[in-house]
Amino acid sequence: MTSHRLPRLPGQVALPEQKSAAPSPARLDGFNSAPADEVTRALLTCCRSLRWVHRLTDHRPYPDLGALLAAADEAAYDLTPADLAEALAGESLTPLPDGAYSAAHTALSAAHAAYESRFGHVFVICLDGFAPGEALDRVLVGIRSRLTNDPEEERVITADELRGLARGRLTRLVRQFAQEPRIADIRRP
């Protein structure tokens, strides 16, 4: 009979038990322990869907940022068309970078108007990972290319972009919770 274990070798040293990775720098203690109404208000800045917000609030605590982002993605995938419409109604136009020239404002305004006329909601695009100087070009290219989509195809793309926006905002939000002391956390002498 063949053994699936390696033979014990002379001088072999047992490795100590490996612990999980070091705690994330973006610890979730503040987020997990904050009052539900405070977390609800904060999460609404990430995504304006009440279903998404309540789901993330109700399922606390999260062990780390990865688990929170996975839960946010799962909640976003479960949004109904009405939930998606609610979230999109809370979105605003993508701001232009400082110093953009007036022709860019005109082109972007016209593109946004055409998009909203075709699809009935604001254009959303996640620009995380792109340099600020690339934002205007990315938005204009994105609107122009997506104007050719059929409504169902655009709904799927819009949901993906909204999910990306929520992930980036949520990551920044968790950092704020980690950095800002809450009144309840301040001990009096």
Tab-separated table of C-alpha atoms in Angstrom:
chain	number	residue	atom	x	y	z
A	1	MET	CA	0.000	0.000	0.000
A	2	THR	CA	1.380	3.425	-0.957
A	3	SER	CA	1.343	6.132	1.663
A	4	HIS	CA	0.410	9.661	0.662
A	5	ARG	CA	2.560	11.106	3.415
A	6	LEU	CA	6.118	12.199	2.952
A	7	PRO	CA	8.642	10.105	4.869
A	8	ARG	CA	10.076	11.687	7.987
A	9	LEU	CA	13.515	12.951	7.058
A	10	PRO	CA	16.420	13.419	9.481
A	11	GLY	CA	16.714	17.021	10.606
A	12	GLN	CA	13.170	17.793	9.495
A	13	VAL	CA	11.655	20.564	11.563
A	14	ALA	CA	7.942	20.975	12.087
A	15	LEU	CA	6.653	24.336	10.996
A	16	PRO	CA	4.688	26.286	13.571
A	17	GLU	CA	0.971	26.624	12.956
A	18	GLN	CA	0.320	29.355	10.416
A	19	LYS	CA	-2.075	32.050	11.504
A	20	SER	CA	-4.270	34.006	9.151
A	21	ALA	CA	-2.857	37.053	7.466
A	22	ALA	CA	-2.094	40.102	9.553
A	23	PRO	CA	-5.073	42.301	10.298
A	24	SER	CA	-6.004	44.601	7.456
A	25	PRO	CA	-4.894	48.214	7.839
A	26	ALA	CA	-8.496	49.181	7.057
A	27	ARG	CA	-9.896	47.473	10.156
A	28	LEU	CA	-13.625	47.281	10.369
A	29	ASP	CA	-13.996	47.750	14.117
A	30	GLY	CA	-15.510	51.219	13.756
A	31	PHE	CA	-17.782	50.167	10.916
A	32	ASN	CA	-18.921	47.000	12.683
A	33	SER	CA	-19.609	48.663	16.023
A	34	ALA	CA	-21.224	51.902	14.824
A	35	PRO	CA	-24.953	52.322	15.409
A	36	ALA	CA	-27.088	50.983	12.553
A	37	ASP	CA	-28.552	54.398	11.711
A	38	GLU	CA	-25.047	55.882	11.405
A	39	VAL	CA	-23.927	53.034	9.132
A	40	THR	CA	-27.120	53.322	7.065
A	41	ARG	CA	-26.545	57.034	6.443
A	42	ALA	CA	-22.902	56.391	5.567
A	43	LEU	CA	-23.690	53.495	3.207
A	44	LEU	CA	-26.239	55.622	1.357
A	45	THR	CA	-23.290	57.723	0.178
A	46	CYS	CA	-21.912	54.582	-1.493
A	47	CYS	CA	-25.103	53.329	-3.161
A	48	ARG	CA	-28.596	54.820	-2.893
A	49	SER	CA	-30.417	51.490	-2.904
A	50	LEU	CA	-32.096	50.935	0.461
A	51	ARG	CA	-32.095	47.174	-0.109
A	52	TRP	CA	-28.318	47.188	-0.641
A	53	VAL	CA	-27.742	49.424	2.407
A	54	HIS	CA	-29.967	47.412	4.753
A	55	ARG	CA	-28.408	44.157	3.663
A	56	LEU	CA	-24.884	45.372	4.417
A	57	THR	CA	-25.939	46.962	7.696
A	58	ASP	CA	-27.897	43.937	8.895
A	59	HIS	CA	-25.125	41.424	8.158
A	60	ARG	CA	-22.435	43.087	10.286
A	61	PRO	CA	-19.920	42.288	11.663
A	62	TYR	CA	-17.550	41.664	8.779
A	63	PRO	CA	-14.136	40.137	9.520
A	64	ASP	CA	-12.254	42.252	6.985
A	65	LEU	CA	-12.582	44.563	4.017
A	66	GLY	CA	-12.562	41.676	1.541
A	67	ALA	CA	-15.584	40.096	3.214
A	68	LEU	CA	-17.415	43.430	3.243
A	69	LEU	CA	-16.679	44.032	-0.447
A	70	ALA	CA	-17.810	40.497	-1.312
A	71	ALA	CA	-21.056	41.086	0.585
A	72	ALA	CA	-21.493	44.426	-1.208
A	73	ASP	CA	-21.024	42.738	-4.590
A	74	GLU	CA	-23.482	39.990	-3.705
A	75	ALA	CA	-26.057	42.543	-2.529
A	76	ALA	CA	-25.554	44.541	-5.734
A	77	TYR	CA	-26.038	41.459	-7.917
A	78	ASP	CA	-29.349	40.857	-6.155
A	79	LEU	CA	-30.757	44.316	-6.925
A	80	THR	CA	-34.048	44.247	-8.787
A	81	PRO	CA	-34.654	46.657	-11.686
A	82	ALA	CA	-36.573	48.891	-9.229
A	83	ASP	CA	-33.640	48.806	-6.767
A	84	LEU	CA	-31.260	49.696	-9.579
A	85	ALA	CA	-33.506	52.590	-10.616
A	86	GLU	CA	-33.560	53.786	-6.999
A	87	ALA	CA	-29.760	53.661	-6.830
A	88	LEU	CA	-29.361	55.451	-10.162
A	89	ALA	CA	-31.787	58.191	-9.105
A	90	GLY	CA	-29.324	59.069	-6.347
A	91	GLU	CA	-26.340	59.361	-8.677
A	92	SER	CA	-25.082	62.654	-10.062
A	93	LEU	CA	-23.197	63.499	-13.208
A	94	THR	CA	-19.516	62.641	-13.304
A	95	PRO	CA	-17.653	65.828	-12.374
A	96	LEU	CA	-15.134	67.253	-14.784
A	97	PRO	CA	-11.548	67.580	-13.609
A	98	ASP	CA	-10.379	71.022	-12.552
A	99	GLY	CA	-9.148	73.046	-15.482
A	100	ALA	CA	-11.316	71.351	-18.132
A	101	TYR	CA	-11.992	73.753	-20.962
A	102	SER	CA	-15.486	74.989	-21.872
A	103	ALA	CA	-15.726	72.893	-25.035
A	104	ALA	CA	-15.320	69.810	-22.835
A	105	HIS	CA	-18.197	71.009	-20.653
A	106	THR	CA	-20.358	71.459	-23.742
A	107	ALA	CA	-19.447	68.063	-25.186
A	108	LEU	CA	-20.008	66.298	-21.878
A	109	SER	CA	-23.345	68.057	-21.269
A	110	ALA	CA	-24.580	67.069	-24.737
A	111	ALA	CA	-23.423	63.468	-24.264
A	112	HIS	CA	-25.101	63.228	-20.856
A	113	ALA	CA	-28.341	64.639	-22.276
A	114	ALA	CA	-28.329	62.146	-25.145
A	115	TYR	CA	-27.637	59.268	-22.763
A	116	GLU	CA	-30.380	60.255	-20.309
A	117	SER	CA	-32.829	60.716	-23.177
A	118	ARG	CA	-32.073	57.224	-24.507
A	119	PHE	CA	-31.915	55.281	-21.239
A	120	GLY	CA	-33.901	57.396	-18.762
A	121	HIS	CA	-31.190	57.676	-16.104
A	122	VAL	CA	-27.879	59.339	-15.431
A	123	PHE	CA	-24.720	57.880	-16.976
A	124	VAL	CA	-22.485	56.155	-14.430
A	125	ILE	CA	-18.922	55.037	-14.896
A	126	CYS	CA	-16.347	53.913	-12.371
A	127	LEU	CA	-13.093	55.784	-12.849
A	128	ASP	CA	-11.182	54.143	-9.992
A	129	GLY	CA	-7.697	53.276	-11.131
A	130	PHE	CA	-7.536	55.967	-13.805
A	131	ALA	CA	-5.482	59.139	-13.498
A	132	PRO	CA	-7.549	62.311	-12.993
A	133	GLY	CA	-6.248	63.642	-16.307
A	134	GLU	CA	-7.822	60.667	-18.106
A	135	ALA	CA	-11.283	61.120	-16.542
A	136	LEU	CA	-12.764	63.400	-19.192
A	137	ASP	CA	-11.651	61.202	-22.081
A	138	ARG	CA	-12.887	58.033	-20.315
A	139	VAL	CA	-16.296	59.576	-19.633
A	140	LEU	CA	-16.746	60.885	-23.181
A	141	VAL	CA	-15.589	57.634	-24.782
A	142	GLY	CA	-17.761	55.659	-22.367
A	143	ILE	CA	-20.921	57.641	-23.061
A	144	ARG	CA	-20.424	57.619	-26.805
A	145	SER	CA	-19.747	53.892	-26.982
A	146	ARG	CA	-22.578	52.971	-24.628
A	147	LEU	CA	-25.137	55.073	-26.500
A	148	THR	CA	-25.147	52.337	-29.145
A	149	ASN	CA	-26.191	49.651	-26.629
A	150	ASP	CA	-29.694	48.284	-26.489
A	151	PRO	CA	-31.475	49.052	-23.187
A	152	GLU	CA	-31.028	45.562	-21.698
A	153	GLU	CA	-27.313	45.450	-22.531
A	154	GLU	CA	-26.897	48.924	-21.049
A	155	ARG	CA	-28.774	47.910	-17.880
A	156	VAL	CA	-26.214	45.152	-17.278
A	157	ILE	CA	-23.252	47.473	-17.936
A	158	THR	CA	-24.786	50.201	-15.757
A	159	ALA	CA	-25.262	47.728	-12.893
A	160	ASP	CA	-21.587	46.685	-13.208
A	161	GLU	CA	-20.417	50.305	-13.203
A	162	LEU	CA	-22.628	51.111	-10.219
A	163	ARG	CA	-21.192	48.081	-8.389
A	164	GLY	CA	-17.668	49.370	-9.103
A	165	LEU	CA	-18.563	52.836	-7.852
A	166	ALA	CA	-20.046	51.373	-4.670
A	167	ARG	CA	-16.923	49.247	-4.045
A	168	GLY	CA	-14.610	52.247	-4.331
A	169	ARG	CA	-16.823	54.427	-2.167
A	170	LEU	CA	-17.193	51.650	0.398
A	171	THR	CA	-13.424	51.194	0.607
A	172	ARG	CA	-12.993	54.922	1.238
A	173	LEU	CA	-15.848	54.871	3.769
A	174	VAL	CA	-14.253	52.071	5.779
A	175	ARG	CA	-11.036	54.078	5.940
A	176	GLN	CA	-13.011	57.024	7.341
A	177	PHE	CA	-14.610	54.824	9.996
A	178	ALA	CA	-11.138	53.547	10.922
A	179	GLN	CA	-9.659	57.044	11.174
A	180	GLU	CA	-12.446	59.090	12.756
A	181	PRO	CA	-13.173	58.536	16.428
A	182	ARG	CA	-16.853	58.383	17.205
A	183	ILE	CA	-18.288	60.140	20.234
A	184	ALA	CA	-19.114	56.768	21.833
A	185	ASP	CA	-15.443	55.751	21.527
A	186	ILE	CA	-14.063	58.788	23.374
A	187	ARG	CA	-13.477	57.981	27.011
A	188	ARG	CA	-14.012	60.702	29.569
A	189	PRO	CA	-11.577	61.049	32.506
